[in-house]
Structures are given as structure tokens and as C-alpha cells.
């Protein structure tokens, strides 16, 4: 039975990890003596992040269905938060730049984002997903970001669009990879939806670049700050 | 020492399990060369049903397959991701744990929500009593299992009810009535263990167990609201479920000390709380309307002011 001591050890180590129930208090049992508080809090952080072997072994992945549910839950939650944020950003931009020459462009992009948001609002009850707690916060923050960058000028507004859309595109791509990994046939519908939305977002990104985003004041700095903010928002929305 | 003892227990599943012969084995005696444990067929007469042996050989096959998993594709998902390498073993483990907990429930009346019930449950299935090592949380694992099973039953029953309403529209009742019935149904599932339920809740109150407890009640109120027709996707999702969780929890606590006939006092208490929630909801909606009107009034005031000063170009 089995291929020698090495594999048996590995198997036992894995069983050890999966046998423990969820919870930071048990996370450190197989590594250090009990009551190692800093280590347990570090491990609870580990188990919430998407690190492969260590964190996942320690969570209670009791069945494949539970794991699928957890992944889809996260994906839909963060996508809904993202589309909500995008909708508010464009609303803010329209409020300031609506009557200028770039108004129709922003309006077109805004309409597409509204479509995306509506789709995810439909998916939330369908998959019994918990929406993010920070919905009111993203409502306000998105509007402020949109209006704020628009007040810096139309190029800055376009730069904001470019930065946000590039983060979103990367994010959608990694979600697609995750879903395909879980099972392409099983999640066909969701994969098709996200693919279409990703293509739309790439379109917006290119539109932003075409409308002189790079001529915005302090383009690199502005872009980096917005990208960092978006990534942080994505990380938080995935969890809360 | 601890590490070896847990290795001891975890290897119960991947090796063929012995019966009571090794029950007295103190952990730490096993050497690192780990001899295989074999089934002692002379003990077969002690097994009252064939299930454990089938399970054992299934575990053995899965273990053997598990080490070679990387080469073969998963039949279900068609993927060879890292996480799927041990999935079958996980599923098998999960199944066995569920079986042991299920068998442990009848013993709760005598031994309470403790490790002792789990040991009795495991032994009644033919596993060694040491299988309690699968449940480091002890009694609280049993409580969680029972809670989740009740939640599943409720979900099933609510799905049936909603299907009936779809077929028969005149059966449709108001949201509050639906929720009231659902909460009553769920609380009635606790009546079997009501005498020891306060101990179960005390276990849940411990900070270590709070995440699981919150998860349990979260999925419960989500199920009830979903079947009552809630399709919200914003902060309302949280307020509705929070309110219902408060109602459920308070009714559960009321039930613990209810001595009336068929828990009539509890149902009255619950209905009063639900009508309070209903009133609060109406109040919020009205206040919301007032606030929106107020913001309209303020906006109108600002525009008028700007007009008077002459800042609004359109009036020129």
C-alpha cells in the first residue's frame, strides 16, 4: 500500500491538515505549541488569503461542492462590488463632464456598466451570494473618485477610466482562470458572462487611452494611486 | 507528543481500522516506521453492520489512488489542479465524520454534547473509540452537525412550500406569516434536545466557536429570507437578515425556559417580535421617504439662493 515512507508522510500531513476544523485556534496545532498567539493570528490571515497548500489545507473544505460555492460566492460578490463602483465613477464623471464633448463617450461606457451591474444583481439571488457589506461605502467612494478626477480635467477622467479598467480586466482574467480550473462545463454560463464583460472593460480601457488619457496631469502617479486603491477595494470586497 | 497523537488519529482513516483491540493504545507508542494495521477478521462478529468494512476498503482504495492522483484526471471537473489531488480522500473523510456524528446524536440524551457521545457513536458504528480524535472541537462539532442538519431540513421544507405556492397561488401568504411559520418550524426541531440545548448554546458562546455559530445562524436566516421572497442585493440584505437573526435568537432563548403547553409562550413571543420588526421596517421606509423629500427641499433652496445672487447663468 502506498509508495514508501515519503508519500505516507505527505499523506498523513495532509490528512492532519484536513482533519482539523476551521478556525485560527486550531491552525497552529500542527506547527507550534499551543497558545502561540501571534502565530495563530498570522495563520488565520493565511487561511483567509488564497495561498495554496498551507491556508487551504487548514480550512474546512469538507466537500468539492462547498469549495465551489465558496469560490463562486467570492467571485460574484467582488464583481458586483466592482460594477457598482464603476457605475458610480461614471455617474460622478458625467455630473462634471456631462455637457462637454466627451460626455457622449462617458455616457456610452456608463450604459454598458449599468448593464453589467444589472446582470450581477440578477446573479446574486440566483447563486445565493452574500453581497459585500461595503456597498454604501463604494457608492460614495466611486462617486467621489469619478467627480474628483473629472474636475482635474477630461484627460484625468480618462486616466481614471484607464486605470480602473486595467485592474478590472486583470481581475476578470484571473477569475476566468479560477473558474476554468474548477470546471469549464460546470460553470459555462458564468464563464461566458465574465468573458463578455471582460471584453467590454478592455474596450473601455482602449477608449480611455484613445481620448488622451496619457496627457493627464501626473498621469503615472494618478494611475498608480487609482490602481492601488482598486486592488485594495477588490481584496476587501472579496472577503467582506 | 501532541503531533504524534494527532498523526495517530488521522491515520485511522487512511489505514484499515482495527476494532477495540487498539482502543487502549496510548498515542506516542507508535514508531516512525508505521506498520500497517490490518483488519482482524476474528473480531467481525462484534460489527453489527457491514458498513465500516466497506468504508475502510473504500478509504484504502482512495488512499492508494490519492498518491497517484496527479497522473489521472478528475472525472468530474476534467482538471488537474493542485487542490483536486486529494479531493476524493477529503470527501471520504467528510462522509465518515458525518456518519459518526449522526450515530452520536442518540447518545446526547445520556452523555450530553460532549466527546463521550461521539465516542459512543463511533463505537456503535464499529469504529474504534479513538475516532473521537477526528473532532478536536469535541462536543461543539456535534452541536454544529445537528444545527446544520436542521438547517438542511428547513431548507428542504421551505423549498417544498414555495413550490406548492407556485403550483397553487391561493396558498400564498404574507411575508411575516411565512417567516413566522418558518421560524416556528425550525425551533420545533430543537424540542428533542431542549433539556440539554442550553449547554449546546453555551458551547457556541465560546469565542473559539463564534465564527461557526455565526455561520450557522447566517445560513439559517438567509434560507428563510430567500424563500420568503427576498431578492435584495445591497445593504438591505444585511438589515433584513440581522433583524431576523435577532428575532430567532431571542425566541430560541425564550424557548429554553418555556414551560407552557407545546411552547405556546414562545410562539407568542416570536410573533410579537416579528410584528415589532414589521413596524420598524415601515418606519424606516417612511423616514427614508422624508429624507429624500428633505434633500429635494434643500436642493431647491440652494438653486433659489444661487438664482437670487445671480450665479445661475440660465436666468440671464
XYZ file of C-alpha atoms in Angstrom:
556
model
C 0.000 0.000 0.000
C 1.368 3.361 -0.971
C 4.844 4.191 -2.176
C 7.076 4.129 0.854
C 7.513 6.343 3.848
C 7.834 9.624 1.978
C 4.398 9.591 0.388
C 2.850 8.188 3.509
C 4.246 11.082 5.487
C 2.902 13.532 2.983
C -0.479 11.858 3.060
C -0.583 11.910 6.838
C 0.455 15.518 6.928
C -2.311 16.363 4.547
C -4.866 14.347 6.482
C -3.736 16.059 9.603
C -4.398 19.389 7.974
C -7.820 18.463 6.606
C -8.948 16.781 9.784
C -8.719 19.961 11.803
C -11.827 22.101 11.703
C -11.801 25.684 10.584
C -10.693 28.372 12.947
C -7.480 30.152 13.767
C -7.194 28.500 17.150
C -6.556 25.146 15.531
C -4.482 26.491 12.740
C -1.238 26.302 14.642
C -1.586 22.881 16.188
C 0.493 21.048 13.683
C 3.237 23.632 13.587
C 3.916 25.046 17.019
C 2.916 24.550 20.607
C -0.487 25.833 21.680
C -1.274 29.409 22.596
C 1.219 30.867 20.214
C -0.974 33.897 19.699
C 0.975 35.776 17.076
C 1.427 32.643 15.047
C -2.239 31.766 15.224
C -3.294 35.212 14.084
C -0.774 35.033 11.239
C -2.196 31.684 10.253
C -5.740 32.956 10.408
C -4.584 35.627 7.965
C -3.051 32.868 5.860
C -6.227 30.893 5.795
C -8.210 33.863 4.576
C -5.797 34.578 1.745
C -5.730 32.466 -1.324
C -2.450 30.700 -0.580
C -2.498 27.133 -1.900
C -1.256 24.350 0.320
C -0.971 25.876 3.775
C -4.101 28.005 4.004
C -6.402 25.740 2.069
C -5.463 22.642 3.974
C -6.353 24.344 7.197
C -9.840 25.445 6.172
C -12.787 23.174 6.378
C -13.025 22.218 2.715
C -15.321 19.398 3.517
C -16.626 18.746 0.015
C -15.993 19.835 -3.523
C -19.430 21.451 -3.643
C -18.653 23.576 -0.594
C -15.385 24.689 -2.146
C -17.103 25.567 -5.423
C -19.711 27.564 -3.567
C -17.065 29.478 -1.699
C -15.190 30.410 -4.856
C -18.291 31.449 -6.788
C -19.551 33.388 -3.800
C -16.366 35.432 -3.758
C -16.301 35.971 -7.489
C -19.854 37.241 -7.741
C -19.544 39.376 -4.649
C -16.461 41.179 -5.824
C -17.737 41.540 -9.391
C -20.944 43.094 -8.157
C -18.967 45.493 -5.992
C -16.754 46.340 -8.961
C -19.617 47.075 -11.312
C -21.342 49.126 -8.634
C -18.148 51.131 -8.168
C -17.739 51.613 -11.928
C -21.337 52.744 -12.256
C -20.794 55.374 -9.551
C -17.466 56.509 -11.044
C -19.098 57.176 -14.398
C -22.003 58.921 -12.654
C -19.506 61.224 -10.944
C -17.688 61.871 -14.209
C -20.950 62.621 -16.027
C -22.015 65.042 -13.318
C -18.941 67.170 -14.066
C -18.203 66.462 -17.725
C -21.672 65.557 -18.939
C -22.106 68.657 -21.049
C -18.660 68.630 -22.641
C -17.578 66.953 -25.849
C -16.506 63.816 -24.038
C -19.950 63.431 -22.449
C -21.413 61.001 -25.014
C -18.355 58.759 -24.747
C -18.690 58.546 -20.986
C -22.449 58.055 -21.325
C -21.920 55.081 -23.633
C -19.470 53.460 -21.231
C -21.797 54.191 -18.343
C -24.689 52.435 -20.058
C -22.610 49.317 -20.534
C -21.603 49.359 -16.854
C -25.262 49.653 -15.887
C -25.937 46.526 -17.900
C -23.131 44.687 -16.132
C -24.376 45.775 -12.732
C -27.917 44.629 -13.537
C -26.607 41.237 -14.589
C -24.733 40.734 -11.328
C -27.716 41.909 -9.323
C -29.600 39.126 -11.016
C -26.869 36.595 -10.248
C -26.687 37.421 -6.547
C -30.011 35.814 -5.558
C -29.570 33.134 -8.197
C -26.387 31.803 -6.608
C -27.454 32.809 -3.082
C -24.418 35.027 -2.735
C -23.886 37.481 0.085
C -23.295 40.972 -1.302
C -20.454 42.986 0.158
C -21.123 44.939 3.351
C -19.330 47.943 1.941
C -21.944 48.724 -0.707
C -22.756 52.114 0.849
C -19.043 52.919 1.037
C -18.396 52.031 -2.600
C -21.404 54.120 -3.573
C -19.865 57.219 -2.069
C -16.212 56.464 -2.849
C -16.935 55.728 -6.510
C -18.861 58.937 -6.996
C -16.153 60.970 -5.269
C -13.422 59.366 -7.392
C -15.315 59.982 -10.613
C -16.237 63.558 -9.820
C -12.796 64.295 -8.376
C -10.829 63.097 -11.403
C -13.303 64.768 -13.746
C -12.702 68.087 -12.016
C -8.992 67.699 -12.789
C -9.931 67.710 -16.439
C -11.209 65.379 -19.094
C -7.809 63.760 -19.550
C -7.684 62.940 -15.859
C -11.146 61.411 -16.077
C -9.957 59.255 -18.949
C -6.840 58.333 -16.971
C -9.041 57.215 -14.094
C -11.071 55.099 -16.502
C -7.924 53.534 -17.950
C -6.502 52.705 -14.522
C -9.719 51.200 -13.173
C -10.427 49.209 -16.309
C -6.924 47.753 -16.449
C -7.242 46.488 -12.863
C -10.702 45.121 -13.592
C -9.545 43.364 -16.769
C -6.699 41.619 -14.962
C -9.075 40.708 -12.214
C -11.643 39.214 -14.579
C -8.899 37.257 -16.295
C -7.751 35.687 -13.070
C -11.343 34.865 -12.174
C -11.789 33.176 -15.527
C -8.685 31.120 -14.878
C -10.032 30.134 -11.472
C -13.428 29.155 -12.867
C -11.967 27.169 -15.727
C -9.800 25.402 -13.199
C -12.824 24.472 -11.154
C -14.668 23.088 -14.123
C -15.315 24.628 -17.510
C -18.515 22.736 -18.254
C -19.966 23.205 -14.820
C -19.639 26.967 -14.834
C -20.136 27.614 -18.517
C -22.748 30.332 -18.085
C -20.783 32.309 -15.574
C -17.612 31.973 -17.639
C -19.377 33.290 -20.751
C -20.800 36.224 -18.806
C -17.460 37.208 -17.323
C -15.742 36.827 -20.690
C -18.198 39.206 -22.315
C -17.838 41.724 -19.505
C -14.068 41.488 -19.631
C -14.167 42.278 -23.346
C -16.353 45.307 -22.630
C -13.961 46.522 -19.967
C -10.996 46.138 -22.306
C -12.941 48.255 -24.778
C -13.386 50.967 -22.176
C -9.687 50.835 -21.390
C -8.821 51.350 -25.041
C -11.405 54.110 -25.400
C -9.872 55.909 -22.442
C -6.406 55.697 -23.995
C -7.773 56.914 -27.328
C -9.188 60.007 -25.633
C -5.819 61.314 -24.427
C -5.719 59.682 -21.008
C -1.928 59.780 -21.042
C -1.950 63.566 -21.333
C -3.488 63.875 -17.892
C -1.504 65.779 -15.245
C 0.795 63.418 -13.298
C -0.559 60.508 -15.296
C 1.756 57.844 -13.862
C 1.219 58.873 -10.269
C -2.525 59.257 -10.681
C -2.776 55.940 -12.462
C -0.734 54.098 -9.829
C -2.684 55.550 -6.940
C -6.004 54.620 -8.511
C -4.780 51.127 -9.378
C -3.601 50.553 -5.821
C -6.921 51.772 -4.457
C -8.829 49.479 -6.803
C -6.754 46.459 -5.863
C -7.318 47.170 -2.180
C -11.058 47.547 -2.785
C -11.127 44.246 -4.669
C -9.260 42.470 -1.862
C -11.588 43.805 0.796
C -14.783 43.142 -1.163
C -13.767 39.557 -1.767
C -13.696 38.971 1.945
C -16.227 41.298 3.483
C 3.875 14.293 21.615
C 0.761 16.139 20.521
C 1.846 15.903 16.921
C 2.269 12.174 17.083
C -1.081 11.770 18.805
C -2.855 13.666 16.051
C -0.986 11.737 13.386
C -2.181 8.674 15.194
C -5.807 9.694 14.867
C -5.656 10.983 11.334
C -4.109 7.827 10.026
C -7.189 5.956 11.248
C -8.898 6.865 8.060
C -6.220 6.113 5.573
C -5.267 2.807 7.098
C -7.538 -0.091 7.722
C -9.082 0.483 11.109
C -8.891 -2.044 13.894
C -11.576 -2.542 16.444
C -11.332 -2.294 20.196
C -8.001 -4.116 20.315
C -6.157 -0.843 19.792
C -8.601 1.320 21.696
C -6.329 1.342 24.688
C -3.288 2.349 22.645
C -1.730 5.435 24.131
C -0.559 7.787 21.474
C 3.134 8.134 21.173
C 3.796 4.441 21.354
C 3.775 4.079 17.580
C 7.171 4.088 15.976
C 8.000 6.131 12.967
C 8.297 3.120 10.712
C 4.490 2.973 10.942
C 3.473 -0.653 10.452
C 0.218 -1.146 8.619
C -2.748 -2.016 10.760
C -4.715 -4.939 9.485
C -8.318 -5.919 9.860
C -8.715 -8.668 12.380
C -11.441 -10.809 10.902
C -11.975 -12.711 14.126
C -13.454 -9.505 15.513
C -16.009 -9.391 12.746
C -18.681 -10.771 15.000
C -18.501 -7.546 17.008
C -19.504 -5.493 13.984
C -23.226 -5.220 13.841
C -23.312 -3.995 10.269
C -21.134 -4.230 7.215
C -20.788 -0.543 6.574
C -17.401 0.075 8.292
C -15.630 -2.586 6.307
C -16.959 -1.237 3.041
C -15.923 2.229 4.104
C -12.479 1.011 5.121
C -11.748 -0.629 1.801
C -13.072 2.446 0.033
C -10.677 4.581 2.101
C -7.850 2.222 1.273
C -8.577 2.463 -2.444
C -8.814 6.205 -2.229
C -5.547 6.400 -0.368
C -3.849 4.281 -2.983
C -5.399 6.338 -5.716
C -4.613 9.547 -3.931
C -0.907 9.085 -4.197
C -1.218 8.624 -7.938
C -3.858 11.287 -8.474
C -1.558 13.708 -10.256
C -1.338 11.456 -13.288
C -5.010 10.831 -13.745
C -7.665 13.403 -14.496
C -10.511 14.103 -12.156
C -13.534 12.591 -13.792
C -15.906 15.311 -12.595
C -14.168 18.523 -13.345
C -11.731 17.448 -16.014
C -8.978 19.435 -14.313
C -5.736 18.538 -12.635
C -5.421 21.448 -10.269
C -3.445 21.125 -7.076
C -6.473 21.408 -4.869
C -8.197 18.432 -6.504
C -5.397 15.981 -5.880
C -6.782 14.909 -2.518
C -10.448 15.682 -3.039
C -11.682 12.108 -3.019
C -9.931 11.440 0.239
C -11.442 14.589 1.670
C -14.887 13.581 0.522
C -14.454 10.155 2.050
C -13.268 11.630 5.319
C -16.130 14.050 5.355
C -18.628 11.243 4.821
C -17.212 9.178 7.640
C -17.265 12.126 10.011
C -20.882 12.840 9.166
C -21.781 9.220 9.826
C -20.084 9.174 13.197
C -21.779 12.395 14.278
C -25.120 11.126 13.091
C -24.674 7.966 15.121
C -23.631 10.043 18.132
C -26.842 12.076 18.269
C -28.999 9.492 20.072
C -26.381 9.358 22.836
C -26.749 13.053 23.580
C -29.646 12.344 25.936
C -27.368 10.322 28.175
C -23.954 11.895 27.716
C -24.733 15.437 26.606
C -22.996 17.412 23.872
C -19.591 16.025 24.707
C -16.806 13.914 23.362
C -18.264 10.926 25.191
C -21.314 10.932 22.900
C -19.021 10.964 19.884
C -17.049 8.024 21.269
C -20.267 6.093 21.810
C -21.435 6.972 18.331
C -18.191 5.824 16.749
C -18.249 2.592 18.656
C -21.832 1.909 17.711
C -20.745 2.020 14.072
C -17.906 -0.360 14.705
C -15.083 2.171 14.662
C -12.633 2.409 17.492
C -13.488 4.922 20.181
C -10.282 6.734 19.253
C -12.142 8.101 16.248
C -13.141 10.993 18.500
C -9.739 12.377 17.519
C -11.351 13.360 14.224
C -13.221 16.006 16.166
C -10.734 18.120 18.073
C -13.503 20.563 18.923
C -15.230 17.857 20.904
C -18.875 18.406 21.752
C -19.191 21.553 19.705
C -18.684 19.579 16.486
C -21.718 17.566 17.402
C -23.721 20.729 18.066
C -22.681 22.187 14.720
C -23.585 18.993 12.923
C -27.038 18.932 14.480
C -27.566 22.622 13.716
C -26.550 22.166 10.087
C -28.750 19.112 9.653
C -31.720 21.042 10.986
C -30.906 23.893 8.626
C -30.827 21.483 5.708
C -34.193 20.032 6.704
C -35.640 23.518 6.943
C -34.251 24.488 3.543
C -35.814 21.383 2.049
C -39.171 22.042 3.652
C -39.192 25.710 2.611
C -38.342 24.770 -0.978
C -41.304 22.429 -0.969
C -43.569 25.137 0.414
C -42.520 27.647 -2.213
C -43.060 25.069 -4.939
C -46.547 24.416 -3.592
C -47.283 28.117 -3.660
C -46.136 28.312 -7.274
C -48.495 25.480 -8.164
C -51.320 26.804 -6.055
C -51.278 30.616 -5.928
C -54.112 30.892 -3.425
C -51.883 29.354 -0.768
C -49.715 32.465 -0.870
C -49.461 34.236 2.472
C -47.845 37.401 3.670
C -44.114 37.615 4.272
C -44.459 37.932 8.038
C -46.727 34.891 8.228
C -44.325 32.866 6.090
C -41.352 33.847 8.231
C -43.251 33.163 11.421
C -44.088 29.655 10.258
C -40.536 29.005 9.129
C -39.026 30.136 12.440
C -41.541 28.061 14.376
C -40.738 25.008 12.267
C -37.035 25.451 12.851
C -37.403 25.986 16.578
C -39.540 22.889 16.858
C -36.612 20.866 15.542
C -34.825 21.702 18.795
C -37.526 20.246 21.020
C -35.992 16.793 21.011
C -32.875 18.066 22.768
C -34.410 21.000 24.578
C -33.299 19.862 28.016
C -29.628 19.938 27.035
C -29.868 22.723 24.457
C -28.716 25.398 26.883
C -25.415 23.565 27.176
C -25.149 23.459 23.411
C -25.705 27.220 23.250
C -23.124 27.724 25.963
C -20.602 25.860 23.806
C -21.476 28.115 20.915
C -20.950 31.192 23.053
C -17.264 30.419 23.481
C -15.139 32.803 21.340
C -13.404 29.911 19.593
C -16.727 28.677 18.304
C -18.285 32.017 17.479
C -17.377 32.030 13.755
C -19.090 28.687 13.254
C -22.093 29.757 15.297
C -22.470 32.937 13.265
C -22.110 30.938 10.066
C -24.883 28.605 11.194
C -27.371 31.276 12.075
C -26.355 33.230 8.980
C -27.227 30.410 6.632
C -30.455 29.814 8.555
C -31.783 33.357 8.213
C -30.568 33.533 4.617
C -32.586 30.411 3.785
C -35.705 31.793 5.449
C -35.493 35.189 3.772
C -34.671 33.749 0.362
C -37.720 31.524 0.410
C -39.848 34.343 1.771
C -39.046 36.120 -1.482
C -36.198 38.468 -0.610
C -34.069 39.231 -3.670
C -32.187 42.237 -2.364
C -28.593 42.848 -3.395
C -27.481 45.782 -1.302
C -27.309 46.717 2.350
C -30.934 45.675 2.825
C -29.668 42.115 2.580
C -27.862 42.644 5.864
C -30.520 44.592 7.738
C -33.210 42.032 6.959
C -31.097 39.096 7.990
C -29.771 40.868 11.051
C -33.261 41.594 12.300
C -34.442 38.052 11.696
C -31.369 36.637 13.415
C -32.147 38.751 16.466
C -35.744 37.505 16.492
C -34.666 33.891 16.081
C -32.021 34.077 18.781
C -34.305 35.707 21.303
C -37.071 33.192 20.583
C -34.592 30.333 20.954
C -33.547 31.642 24.355
C -37.176 32.113 25.339
C -37.844 28.512 24.394
C -35.146 27.270 26.772
C -37.157 28.236 29.818
C -40.642 27.872 28.387
C -42.786 25.518 30.420
C -46.096 26.209 28.704
C -48.089 23.670 26.776
C -46.495 22.978 23.347
C -44.290 26.065 23.784
C -47.225 28.407 23.162
C -45.497 31.219 25.075
C -42.516 31.032 22.733
C -44.672 31.321 19.615
C -46.499 34.318 21.110
C -43.160 35.939 21.979
C -41.870 35.301 18.473
C -44.954 36.789 16.831
C -44.698 39.902 18.974
C -41.030 40.315 17.945
C -41.875 39.842 14.280
C -44.606 42.453 14.404
C -42.090 44.827 16.032
C -39.718 44.230 13.131
C -42.532 44.855 10.698
C -43.287 48.173 12.362
C -39.615 49.152 12.372
C -39.359 48.322 8.667
C -42.354 50.507 7.866
C -40.896 53.286 9.965
C -37.579 53.121 8.120
C -39.284 53.281 4.752
C -41.275 56.325 5.834
C -38.199 58.042 7.219
C -36.369 57.258 4.011
C -39.117 58.974 2.029
C -38.973 62.005 4.294
C -35.189 62.229 3.894
C -35.445 62.129 0.132
C -38.043 64.860 0.215
C -35.825 66.822 2.579
C -32.862 66.587 0.195
C -35.126 67.809 -2.609
C -36.145 70.784 -0.486
C -32.523 71.615 0.334
C -31.525 71.416 -3.324
C -34.387 73.710 -4.272
C -33.256 76.150 -1.593
C -29.679 76.236 -2.920
C -30.783 76.783 -6.504
C -33.097 79.588 -5.426
C -30.258 81.181 -3.490
C -27.944 80.961 -6.499
C -30.632 82.461 -8.699
C -31.067 85.377 -6.343
C -27.325 86.069 -6.224
C -27.143 85.695 -9.970
C -24.737 82.758 -10.161
C -27.101 80.733 -12.285
C -26.436 81.759 -15.916
C -29.632 80.313 -17.290
C -31.771 83.016 -15.768
C -29.936 85.824 -17.615
